mmCIF file of C-alpha atoms and ligand atoms in Angstrom:
data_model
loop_
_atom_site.group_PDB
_atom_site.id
_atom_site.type_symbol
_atom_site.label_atom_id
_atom_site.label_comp_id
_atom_site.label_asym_id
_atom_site.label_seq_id
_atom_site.Cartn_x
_atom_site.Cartn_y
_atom_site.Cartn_z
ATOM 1 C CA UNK A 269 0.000 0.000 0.000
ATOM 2 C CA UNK A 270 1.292 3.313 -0.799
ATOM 3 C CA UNK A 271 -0.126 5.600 2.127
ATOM 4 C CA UNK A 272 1.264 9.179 3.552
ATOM 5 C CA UNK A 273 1.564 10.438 7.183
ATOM 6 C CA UNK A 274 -1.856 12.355 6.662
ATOM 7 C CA UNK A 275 -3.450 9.434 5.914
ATOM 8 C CA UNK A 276 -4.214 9.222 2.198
ATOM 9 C CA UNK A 277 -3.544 6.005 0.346
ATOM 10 C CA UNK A 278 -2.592 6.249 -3.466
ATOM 11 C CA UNK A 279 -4.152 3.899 -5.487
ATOM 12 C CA UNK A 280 -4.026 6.339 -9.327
ATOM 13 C CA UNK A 281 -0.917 6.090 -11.306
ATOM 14 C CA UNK A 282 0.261 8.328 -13.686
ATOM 15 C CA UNK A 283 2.827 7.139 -15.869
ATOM 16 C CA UNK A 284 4.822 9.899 -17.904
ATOM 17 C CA UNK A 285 6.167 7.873 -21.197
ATOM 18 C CA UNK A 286 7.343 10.215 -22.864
ATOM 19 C CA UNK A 287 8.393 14.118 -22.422
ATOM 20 C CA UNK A 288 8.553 14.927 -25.919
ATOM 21 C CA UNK A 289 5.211 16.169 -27.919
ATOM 22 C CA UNK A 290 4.052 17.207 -31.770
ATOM 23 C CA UNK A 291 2.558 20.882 -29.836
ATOM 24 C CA UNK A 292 3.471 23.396 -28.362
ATOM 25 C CA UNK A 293 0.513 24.661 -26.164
ATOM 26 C CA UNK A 294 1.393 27.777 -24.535
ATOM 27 C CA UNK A 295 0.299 26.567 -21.248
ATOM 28 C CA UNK A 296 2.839 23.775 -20.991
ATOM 29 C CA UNK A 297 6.110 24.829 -23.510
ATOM 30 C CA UNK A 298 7.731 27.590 -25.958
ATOM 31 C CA UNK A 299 7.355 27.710 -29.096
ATOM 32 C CA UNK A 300 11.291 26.195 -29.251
ATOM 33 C CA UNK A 301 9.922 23.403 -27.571
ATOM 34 C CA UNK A 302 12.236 21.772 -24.667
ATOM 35 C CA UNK A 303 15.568 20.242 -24.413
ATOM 36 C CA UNK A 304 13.616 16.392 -24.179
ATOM 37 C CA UNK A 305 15.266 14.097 -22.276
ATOM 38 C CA UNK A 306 18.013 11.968 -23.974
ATOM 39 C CA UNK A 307 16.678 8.328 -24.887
ATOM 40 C CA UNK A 308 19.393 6.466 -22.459
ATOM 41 C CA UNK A 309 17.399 8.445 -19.421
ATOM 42 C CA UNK A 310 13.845 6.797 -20.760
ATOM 43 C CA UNK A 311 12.594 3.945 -19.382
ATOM 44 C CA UNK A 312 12.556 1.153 -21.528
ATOM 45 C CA UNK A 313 9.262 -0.527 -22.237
ATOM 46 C CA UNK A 314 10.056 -3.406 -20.082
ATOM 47 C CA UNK A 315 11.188 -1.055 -17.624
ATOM 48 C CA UNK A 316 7.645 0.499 -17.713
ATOM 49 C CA UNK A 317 6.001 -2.711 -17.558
ATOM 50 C CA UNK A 318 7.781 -3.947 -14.552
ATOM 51 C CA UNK A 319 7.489 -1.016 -12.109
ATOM 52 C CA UNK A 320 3.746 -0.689 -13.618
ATOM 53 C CA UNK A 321 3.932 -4.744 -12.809
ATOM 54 C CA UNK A 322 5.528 -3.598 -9.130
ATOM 55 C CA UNK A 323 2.653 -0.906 -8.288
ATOM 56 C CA UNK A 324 -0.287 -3.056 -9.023
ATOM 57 C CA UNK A 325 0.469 -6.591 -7.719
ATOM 58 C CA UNK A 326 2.939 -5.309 -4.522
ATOM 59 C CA UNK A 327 1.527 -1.497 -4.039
ATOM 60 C CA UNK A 328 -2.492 -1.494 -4.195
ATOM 61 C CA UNK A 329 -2.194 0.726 -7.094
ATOM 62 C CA UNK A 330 -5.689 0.124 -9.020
ATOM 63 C CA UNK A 331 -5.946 2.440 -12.127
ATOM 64 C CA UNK A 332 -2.733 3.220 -13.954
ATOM 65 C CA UNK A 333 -3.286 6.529 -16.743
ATOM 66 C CA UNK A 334 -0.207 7.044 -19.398
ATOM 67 C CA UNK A 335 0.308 10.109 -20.331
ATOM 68 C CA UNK A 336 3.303 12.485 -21.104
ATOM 69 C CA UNK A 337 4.495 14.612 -23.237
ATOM 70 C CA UNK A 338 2.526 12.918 -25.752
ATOM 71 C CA UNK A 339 1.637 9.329 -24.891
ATOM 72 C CA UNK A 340 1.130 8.687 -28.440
ATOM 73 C CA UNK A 341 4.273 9.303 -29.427
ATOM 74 C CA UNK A 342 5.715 6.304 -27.528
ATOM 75 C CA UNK A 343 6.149 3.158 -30.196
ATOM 76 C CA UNK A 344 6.020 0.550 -27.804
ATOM 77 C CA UNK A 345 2.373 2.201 -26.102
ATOM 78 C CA UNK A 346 0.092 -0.500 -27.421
ATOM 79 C CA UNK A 347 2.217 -2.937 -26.114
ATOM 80 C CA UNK A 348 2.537 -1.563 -22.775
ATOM 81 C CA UNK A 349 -0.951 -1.163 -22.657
ATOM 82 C CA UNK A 350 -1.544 -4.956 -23.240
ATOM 83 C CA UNK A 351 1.015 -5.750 -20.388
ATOM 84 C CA UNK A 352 -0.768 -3.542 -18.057
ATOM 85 C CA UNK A 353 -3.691 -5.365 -18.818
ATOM 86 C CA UNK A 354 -2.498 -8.691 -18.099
ATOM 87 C CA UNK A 355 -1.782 -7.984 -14.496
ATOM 88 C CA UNK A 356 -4.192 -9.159 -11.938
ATOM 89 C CA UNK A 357 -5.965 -7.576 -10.137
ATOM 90 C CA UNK A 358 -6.464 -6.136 -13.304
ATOM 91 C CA UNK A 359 -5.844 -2.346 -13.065
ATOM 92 C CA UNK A 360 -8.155 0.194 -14.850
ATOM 93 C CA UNK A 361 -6.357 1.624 -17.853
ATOM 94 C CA UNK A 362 -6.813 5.015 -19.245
ATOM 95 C CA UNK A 363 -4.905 7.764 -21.260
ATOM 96 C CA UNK A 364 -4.352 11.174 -21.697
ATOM 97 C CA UNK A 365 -3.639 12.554 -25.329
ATOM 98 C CA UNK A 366 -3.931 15.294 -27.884
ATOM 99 C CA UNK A 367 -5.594 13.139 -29.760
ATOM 100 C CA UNK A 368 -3.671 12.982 -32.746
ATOM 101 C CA UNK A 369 -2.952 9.700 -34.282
ATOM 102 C CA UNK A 370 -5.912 8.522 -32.550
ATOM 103 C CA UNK A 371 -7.702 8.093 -36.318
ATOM 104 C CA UNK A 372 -4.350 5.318 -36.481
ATOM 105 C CA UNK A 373 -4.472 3.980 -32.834
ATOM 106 C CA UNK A 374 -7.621 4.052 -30.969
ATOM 107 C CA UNK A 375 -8.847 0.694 -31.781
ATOM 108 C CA UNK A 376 -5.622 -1.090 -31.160
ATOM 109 C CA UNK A 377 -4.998 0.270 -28.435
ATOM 110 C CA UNK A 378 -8.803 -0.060 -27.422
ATOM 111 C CA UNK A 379 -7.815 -4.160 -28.032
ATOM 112 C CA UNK A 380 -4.394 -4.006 -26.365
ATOM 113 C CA UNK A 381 -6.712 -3.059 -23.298
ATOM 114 C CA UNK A 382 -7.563 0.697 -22.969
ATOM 115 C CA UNK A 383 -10.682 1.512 -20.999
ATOM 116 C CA UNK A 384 -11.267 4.861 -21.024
ATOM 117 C CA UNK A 385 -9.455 8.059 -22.496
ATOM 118 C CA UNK A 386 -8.877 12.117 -21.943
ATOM 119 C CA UNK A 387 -8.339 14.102 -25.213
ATOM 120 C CA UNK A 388 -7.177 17.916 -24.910
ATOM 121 C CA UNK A 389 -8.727 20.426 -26.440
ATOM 122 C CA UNK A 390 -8.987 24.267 -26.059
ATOM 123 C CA UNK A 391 -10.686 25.655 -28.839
ATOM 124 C CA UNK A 392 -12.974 24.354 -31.835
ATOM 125 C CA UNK A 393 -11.458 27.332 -33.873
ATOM 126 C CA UNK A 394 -8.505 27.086 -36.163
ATOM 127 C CA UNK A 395 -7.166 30.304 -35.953
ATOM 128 C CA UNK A 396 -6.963 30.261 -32.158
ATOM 129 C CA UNK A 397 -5.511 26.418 -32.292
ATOM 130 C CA UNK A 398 -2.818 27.863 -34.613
ATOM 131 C CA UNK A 399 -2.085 30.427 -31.498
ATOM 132 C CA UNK A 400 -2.365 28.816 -28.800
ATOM 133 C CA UNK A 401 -1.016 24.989 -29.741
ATOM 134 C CA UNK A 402 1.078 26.523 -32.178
ATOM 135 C CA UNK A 403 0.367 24.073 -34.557
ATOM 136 C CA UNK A 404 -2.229 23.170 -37.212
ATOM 137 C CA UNK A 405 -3.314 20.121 -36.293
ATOM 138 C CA UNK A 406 -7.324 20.851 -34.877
ATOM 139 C CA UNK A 407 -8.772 18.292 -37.506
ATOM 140 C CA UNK A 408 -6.389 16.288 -36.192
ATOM 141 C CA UNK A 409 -7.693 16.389 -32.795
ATOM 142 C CA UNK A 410 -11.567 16.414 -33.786
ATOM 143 C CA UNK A 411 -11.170 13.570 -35.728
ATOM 144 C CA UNK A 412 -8.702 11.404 -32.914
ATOM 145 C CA UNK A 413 -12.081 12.084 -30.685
ATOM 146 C CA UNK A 414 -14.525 10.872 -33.232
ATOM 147 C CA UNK A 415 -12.192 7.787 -33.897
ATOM 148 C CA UNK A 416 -11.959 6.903 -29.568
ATOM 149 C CA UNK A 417 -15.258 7.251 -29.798
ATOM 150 C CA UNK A 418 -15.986 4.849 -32.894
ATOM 151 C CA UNK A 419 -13.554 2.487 -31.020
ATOM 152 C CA UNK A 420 -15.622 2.371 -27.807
ATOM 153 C CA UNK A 421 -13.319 4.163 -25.602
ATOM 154 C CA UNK A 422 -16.135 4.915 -22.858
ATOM 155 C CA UNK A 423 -16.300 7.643 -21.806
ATOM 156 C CA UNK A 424 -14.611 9.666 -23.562
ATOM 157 C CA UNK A 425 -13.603 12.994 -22.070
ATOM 158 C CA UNK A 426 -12.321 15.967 -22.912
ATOM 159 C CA UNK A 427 -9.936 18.195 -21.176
ATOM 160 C CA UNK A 428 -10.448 21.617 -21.731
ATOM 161 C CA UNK A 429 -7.562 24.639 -20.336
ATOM 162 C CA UNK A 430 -8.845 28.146 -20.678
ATOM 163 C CA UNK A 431 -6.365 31.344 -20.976
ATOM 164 C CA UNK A 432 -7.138 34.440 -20.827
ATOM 165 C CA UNK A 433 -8.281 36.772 -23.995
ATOM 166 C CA UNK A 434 -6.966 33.630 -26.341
ATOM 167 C CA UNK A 435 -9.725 31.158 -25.725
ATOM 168 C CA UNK A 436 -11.372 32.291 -22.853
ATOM 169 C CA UNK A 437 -14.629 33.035 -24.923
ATOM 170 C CA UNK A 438 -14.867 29.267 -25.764
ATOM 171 C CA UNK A 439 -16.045 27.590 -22.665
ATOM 172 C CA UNK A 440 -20.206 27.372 -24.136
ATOM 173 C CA UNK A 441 -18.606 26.382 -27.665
ATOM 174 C CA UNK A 442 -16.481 23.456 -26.185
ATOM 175 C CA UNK A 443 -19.857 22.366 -24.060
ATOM 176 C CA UNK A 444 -21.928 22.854 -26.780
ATOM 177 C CA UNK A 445 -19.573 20.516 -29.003
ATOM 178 C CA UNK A 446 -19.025 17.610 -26.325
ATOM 179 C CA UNK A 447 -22.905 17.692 -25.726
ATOM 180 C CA UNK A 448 -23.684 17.527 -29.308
ATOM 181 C CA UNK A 449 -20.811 14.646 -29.599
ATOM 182 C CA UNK A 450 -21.498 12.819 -26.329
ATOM 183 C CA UNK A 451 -17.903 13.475 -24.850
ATOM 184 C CA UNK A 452 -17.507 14.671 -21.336
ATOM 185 C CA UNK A 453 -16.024 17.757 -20.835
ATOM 186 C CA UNK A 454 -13.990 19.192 -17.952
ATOM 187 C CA UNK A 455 -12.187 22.338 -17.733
ATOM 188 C CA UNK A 456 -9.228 22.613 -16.059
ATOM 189 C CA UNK A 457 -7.707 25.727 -14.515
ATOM 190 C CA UNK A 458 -4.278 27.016 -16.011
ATOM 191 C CA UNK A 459 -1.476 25.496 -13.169
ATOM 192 C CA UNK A 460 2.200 27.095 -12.755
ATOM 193 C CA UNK A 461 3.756 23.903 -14.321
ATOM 194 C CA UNK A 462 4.851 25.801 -17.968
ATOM 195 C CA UNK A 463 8.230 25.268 -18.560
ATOM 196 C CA UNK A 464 8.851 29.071 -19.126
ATOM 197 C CA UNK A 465 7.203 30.047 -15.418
ATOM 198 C CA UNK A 466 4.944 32.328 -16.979
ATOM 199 C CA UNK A 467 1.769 31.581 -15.218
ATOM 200 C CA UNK A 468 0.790 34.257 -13.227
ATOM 201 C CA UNK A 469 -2.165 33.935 -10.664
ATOM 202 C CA UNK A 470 -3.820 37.371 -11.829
ATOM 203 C CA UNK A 471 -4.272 36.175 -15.208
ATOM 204 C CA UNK A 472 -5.171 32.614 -14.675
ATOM 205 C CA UNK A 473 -9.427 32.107 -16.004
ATOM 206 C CA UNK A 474 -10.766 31.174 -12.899
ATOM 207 C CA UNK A 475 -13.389 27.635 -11.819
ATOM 208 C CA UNK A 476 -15.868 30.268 -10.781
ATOM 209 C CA UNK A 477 -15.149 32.055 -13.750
ATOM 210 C CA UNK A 478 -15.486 29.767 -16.559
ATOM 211 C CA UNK A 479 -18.973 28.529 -14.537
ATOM 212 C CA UNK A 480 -20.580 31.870 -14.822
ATOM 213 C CA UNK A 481 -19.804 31.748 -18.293
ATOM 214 C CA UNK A 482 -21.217 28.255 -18.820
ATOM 215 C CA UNK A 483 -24.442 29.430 -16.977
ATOM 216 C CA UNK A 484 -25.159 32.019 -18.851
ATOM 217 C CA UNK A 485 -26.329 29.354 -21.460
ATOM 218 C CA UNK A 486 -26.946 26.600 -19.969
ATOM 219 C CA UNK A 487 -28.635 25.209 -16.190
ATOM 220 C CA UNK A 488 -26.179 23.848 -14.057
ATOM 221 C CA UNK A 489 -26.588 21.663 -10.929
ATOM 222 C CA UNK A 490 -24.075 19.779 -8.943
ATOM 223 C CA UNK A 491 -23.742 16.485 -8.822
ATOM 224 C CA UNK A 492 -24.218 14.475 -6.024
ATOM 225 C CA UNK A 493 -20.915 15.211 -4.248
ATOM 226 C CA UNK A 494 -21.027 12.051 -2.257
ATOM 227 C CA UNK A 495 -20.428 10.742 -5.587
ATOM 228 C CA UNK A 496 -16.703 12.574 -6.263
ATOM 229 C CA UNK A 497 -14.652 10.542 -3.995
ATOM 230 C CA UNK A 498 -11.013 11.586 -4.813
ATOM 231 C CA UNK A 499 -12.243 12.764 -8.404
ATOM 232 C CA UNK A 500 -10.638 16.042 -9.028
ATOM 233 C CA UNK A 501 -13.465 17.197 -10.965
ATOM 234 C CA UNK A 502 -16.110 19.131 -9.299
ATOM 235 C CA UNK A 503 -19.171 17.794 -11.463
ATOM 236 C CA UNK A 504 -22.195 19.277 -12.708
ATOM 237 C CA UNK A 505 -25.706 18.480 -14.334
ATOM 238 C CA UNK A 506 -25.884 20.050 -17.832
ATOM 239 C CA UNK A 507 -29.812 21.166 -18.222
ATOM 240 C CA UNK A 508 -30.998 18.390 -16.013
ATOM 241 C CA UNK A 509 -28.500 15.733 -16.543
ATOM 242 C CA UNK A 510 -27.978 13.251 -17.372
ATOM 243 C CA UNK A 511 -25.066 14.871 -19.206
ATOM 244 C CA UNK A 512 -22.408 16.287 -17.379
ATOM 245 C CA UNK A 513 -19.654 19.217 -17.192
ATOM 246 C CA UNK A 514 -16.303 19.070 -14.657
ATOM 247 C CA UNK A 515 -14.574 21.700 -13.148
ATOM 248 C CA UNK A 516 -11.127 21.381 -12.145
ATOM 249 C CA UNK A 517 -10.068 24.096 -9.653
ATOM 250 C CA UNK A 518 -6.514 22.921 -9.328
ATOM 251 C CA UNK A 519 -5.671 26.498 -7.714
ATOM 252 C CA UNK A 520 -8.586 28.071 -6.618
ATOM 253 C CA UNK A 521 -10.233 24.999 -4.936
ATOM 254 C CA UNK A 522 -7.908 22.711 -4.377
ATOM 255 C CA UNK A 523 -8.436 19.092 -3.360
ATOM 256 C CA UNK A 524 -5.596 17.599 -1.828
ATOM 257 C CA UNK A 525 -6.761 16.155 1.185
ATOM 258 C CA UNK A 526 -8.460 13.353 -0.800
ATOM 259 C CA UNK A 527 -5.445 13.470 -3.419
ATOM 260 C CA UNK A 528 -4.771 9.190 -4.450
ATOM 261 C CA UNK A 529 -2.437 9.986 -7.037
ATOM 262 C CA UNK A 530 1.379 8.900 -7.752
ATOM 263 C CA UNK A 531 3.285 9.826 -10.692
ATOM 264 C CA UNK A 532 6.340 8.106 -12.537
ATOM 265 C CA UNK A 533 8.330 10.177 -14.683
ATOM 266 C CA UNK A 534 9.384 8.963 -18.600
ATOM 267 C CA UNK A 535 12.815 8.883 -16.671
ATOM 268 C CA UNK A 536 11.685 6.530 -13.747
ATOM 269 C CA UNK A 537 11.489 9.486 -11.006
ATOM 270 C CA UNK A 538 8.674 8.823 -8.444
ATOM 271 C CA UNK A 539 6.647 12.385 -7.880
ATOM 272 C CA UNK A 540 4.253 12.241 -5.105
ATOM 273 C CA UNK A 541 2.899 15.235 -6.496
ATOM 274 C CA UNK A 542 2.365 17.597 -9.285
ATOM 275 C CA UNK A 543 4.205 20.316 -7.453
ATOM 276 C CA UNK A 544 6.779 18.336 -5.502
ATOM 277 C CA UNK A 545 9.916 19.641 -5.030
ATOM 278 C CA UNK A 546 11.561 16.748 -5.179
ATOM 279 C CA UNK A 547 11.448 13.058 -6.866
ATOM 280 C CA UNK A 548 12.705 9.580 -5.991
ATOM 281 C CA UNK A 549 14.933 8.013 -8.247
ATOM 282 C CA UNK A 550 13.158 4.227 -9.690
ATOM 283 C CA UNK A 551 15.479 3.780 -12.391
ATOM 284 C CA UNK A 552 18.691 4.000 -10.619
ATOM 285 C CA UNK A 553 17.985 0.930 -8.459
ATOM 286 C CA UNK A 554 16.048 -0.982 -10.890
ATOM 287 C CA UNK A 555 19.481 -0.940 -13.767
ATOM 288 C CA UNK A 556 21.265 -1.924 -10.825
ATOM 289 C CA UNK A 557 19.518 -4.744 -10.180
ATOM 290 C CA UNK A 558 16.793 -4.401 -7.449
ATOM 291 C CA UNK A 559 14.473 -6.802 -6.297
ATOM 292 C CA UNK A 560 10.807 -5.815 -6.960
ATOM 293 C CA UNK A 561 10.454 -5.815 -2.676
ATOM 294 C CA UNK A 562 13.454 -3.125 -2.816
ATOM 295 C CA UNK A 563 11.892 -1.397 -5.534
ATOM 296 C CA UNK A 564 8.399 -1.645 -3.818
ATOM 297 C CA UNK A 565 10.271 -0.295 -1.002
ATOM 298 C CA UNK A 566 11.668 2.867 -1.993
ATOM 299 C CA UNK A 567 8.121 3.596 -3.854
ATOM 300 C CA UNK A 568 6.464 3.725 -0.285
ATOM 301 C CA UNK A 569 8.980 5.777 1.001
ATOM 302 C CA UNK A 570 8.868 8.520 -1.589
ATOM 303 C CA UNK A 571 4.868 8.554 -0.982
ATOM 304 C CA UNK A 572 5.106 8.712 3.026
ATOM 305 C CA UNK A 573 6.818 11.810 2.800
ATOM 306 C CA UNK A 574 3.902 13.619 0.390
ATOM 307 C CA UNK A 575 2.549 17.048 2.136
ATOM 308 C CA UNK A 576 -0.677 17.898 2.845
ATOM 309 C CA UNK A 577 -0.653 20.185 -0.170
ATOM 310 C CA UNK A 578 0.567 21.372 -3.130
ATOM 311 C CA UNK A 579 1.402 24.746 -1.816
ATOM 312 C CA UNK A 580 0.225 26.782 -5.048
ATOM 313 C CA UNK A 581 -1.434 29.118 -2.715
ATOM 314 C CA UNK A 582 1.393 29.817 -0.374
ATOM 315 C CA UNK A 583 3.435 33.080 -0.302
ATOM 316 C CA UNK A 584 6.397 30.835 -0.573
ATOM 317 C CA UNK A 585 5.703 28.717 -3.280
ATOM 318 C CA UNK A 586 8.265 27.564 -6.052
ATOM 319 C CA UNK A 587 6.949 26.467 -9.259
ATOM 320 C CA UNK A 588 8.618 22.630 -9.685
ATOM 321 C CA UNK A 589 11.927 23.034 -11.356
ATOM 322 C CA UNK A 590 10.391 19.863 -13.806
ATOM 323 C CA UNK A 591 7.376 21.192 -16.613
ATOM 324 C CA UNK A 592 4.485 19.532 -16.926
ATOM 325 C CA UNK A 593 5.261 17.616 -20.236
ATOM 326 C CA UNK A 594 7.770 16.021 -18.117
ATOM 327 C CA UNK A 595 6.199 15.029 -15.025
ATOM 328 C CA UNK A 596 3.262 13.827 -16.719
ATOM 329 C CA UNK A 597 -0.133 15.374 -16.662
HETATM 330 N N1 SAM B 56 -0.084 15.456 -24.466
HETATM 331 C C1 SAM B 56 -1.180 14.938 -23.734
HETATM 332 C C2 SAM B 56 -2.367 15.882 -23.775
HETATM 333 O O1 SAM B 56 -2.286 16.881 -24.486
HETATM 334 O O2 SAM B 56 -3.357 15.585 -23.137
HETATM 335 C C3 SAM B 56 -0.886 14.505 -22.313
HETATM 336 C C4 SAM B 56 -0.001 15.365 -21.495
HETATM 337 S S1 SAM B 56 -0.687 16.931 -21.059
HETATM 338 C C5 SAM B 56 0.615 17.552 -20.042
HETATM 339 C C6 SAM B 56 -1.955 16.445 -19.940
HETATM 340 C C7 SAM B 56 -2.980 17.470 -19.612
HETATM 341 O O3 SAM B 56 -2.371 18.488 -18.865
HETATM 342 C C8 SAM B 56 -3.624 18.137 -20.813
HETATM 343 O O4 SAM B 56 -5.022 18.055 -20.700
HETATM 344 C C9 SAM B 56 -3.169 19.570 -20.715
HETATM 345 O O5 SAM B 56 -4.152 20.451 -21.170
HETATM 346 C C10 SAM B 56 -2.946 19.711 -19.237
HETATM 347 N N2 SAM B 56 -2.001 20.772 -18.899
HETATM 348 C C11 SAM B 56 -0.761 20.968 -19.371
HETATM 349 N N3 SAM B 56 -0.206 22.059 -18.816
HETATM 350 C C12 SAM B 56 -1.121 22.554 -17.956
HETATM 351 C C13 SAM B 56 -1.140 23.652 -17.073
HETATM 352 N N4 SAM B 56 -0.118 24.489 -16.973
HETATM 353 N N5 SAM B 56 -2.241 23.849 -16.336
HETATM 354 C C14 SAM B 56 -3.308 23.020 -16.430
HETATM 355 N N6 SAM B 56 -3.335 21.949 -17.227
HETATM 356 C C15 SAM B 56 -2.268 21.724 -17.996
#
């Protein structure tokens, strides 16, 4: 079991494959893009697979969610997918993506194992795609949803960051679009994990923000919130239900006392948390030859040591010195 000294047990990983990805969104990188980590430093797929292998069968960890960088970019994903989904108890497996090479990969990776999937998007119009992901890819995107959804990818949601005066006049739009598609659609507020450490608090669009906008077209209601559990998603009733609409308040509400997430970096660094300062180094041991108990080991000691909370809203914080594309969102 993977528990911390305030009592929360982490039973969610999040498994970074890759740093490297085909945008550039301006929430995350530059336009340069990032030194990405040198392919030595990666994990190797059956590195993956074994400390995936270690966190399910020695650790209690029950849903494991790949992500990056770009998760799609990885070759070996399908593969690691399957492996995943040969362990017993048989994990829940999920992934976060921009979506593009889904049209390609959603239904083998839907029958390596994938249950359910995340797909970004920001805006439904080209122009501000161009801006903001700095790329021209938004077919892309549309279609890679339309293709998860063809492959029965269930449910499939949508991941939606808002910045100010580039897309922040999008929230209805993007609701409109995942009710008329049947996706599920949560917004997330803008966190200080860009690479450049240009987020700045003043500017960030706001949960109660982007909620006033949504009800100015639509009825919201919340959902039962017996029902969120360690969710991060504050969850609403679109109209009456039963469709749905998330809220993410990373910042402005955060929700770290029921936090039951772990993260492994593409480079085998354990992260108790999005904003931790510091990491616990997997690899190392594991080339040297660990034992999956010494492995398992070290894993429950990075997590014991996890703080109450991220610390976004203290005078002191430090943005992590590691982006997001790296730690894995
Ligand atoms: N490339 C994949 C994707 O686009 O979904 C997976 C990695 S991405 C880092 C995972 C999620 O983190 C995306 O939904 C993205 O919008 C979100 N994200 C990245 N940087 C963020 C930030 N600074 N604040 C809030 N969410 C962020």
């Amino acid at each position: 079991m993977l528990a911390d000294s305030f009592g929360r047990i982490a039973t969610d990983l999040r498994v970074s494959l890759t740093d490297r990805c085909n945008l550039r969104c301006a929430y995350c990188m530059p336009p340069e893009g990032l030194d990405w980590l040198p392919s030595p430093e990666l994990l190797t797929d059956d590195e993956v697979a074994r400390l995936v292998r270690v966190a399910v069968e020695l650790l209690g960890i029950r849903e494991v969610r790949f992500t990056g960088g770009e998760p799609l970019l990885r070759r070996g994903l399908a593969r690691i997918v399957a492996r995943t989904a040969e362990l017993r108890p048989r994990p829940e497996i999920s992934l976060t993506t921009n979506g593009i090479g889904l049209t390609r990969t959603a239904g083998p990776l839907r029958a390596s194992g994938l249950d359910r999937i995340n797909v970004s998007l920001d805006t439904l119009r080209p122009e501000t795609f161009r801006k903001l992901a700095r790329r021209d890819r938004l077919p892309d995107v549309l279609d890679g949803l339309a293709a998860a959804a063809e492959a029965g990818l269930a449910p499939v949601k949508v991941n939606a960051v808002l910045m100010r005066d580039l897309n922040d006049a999008e929230a209805g739009p993007l609701l409109r679009y995942c009710l008329d598609h049947g996706y599920e659609l949560r917004f997330i507020e803008q966190m200080p994990l860009d690479a450049q450490h240009e987020w700045k608090r003043a500017e960030m669009v706001t949960a109660g923000e982007i909620l006033a906008a949504l009800e100015r077209e639509f009825t919201l209601t919340p959902d039962d919130p017996g029902k969120r559990g360690s969710a991060p998603a504050e969850a609403f009733l679109v109209n009456g239900g039963p469709a749905r609409v998330g809220v993410i308040a990373s910042v402005t509400r955060p929700f770290c006392g029921t936090c039951d997430r772990v993260r492994l970096t593409a480079d085998g660094q354990v992260r108790n948390c999005l904003f931790a300062r510091t990491e616990s180094d997997l690899r190392g041991p594991l080339r040297a030859g660990a034992t999956d108990t010494e492995l398992a080991e070290r894993w429950r000691r990075a997590v014991a040591v996890k703080l109450p909370g991220h610390g976004i809203n203290d005078p002191s914080f430090l943005q992590p010195d590691r982006p997001m594309s790296a730690i894995g969102g």
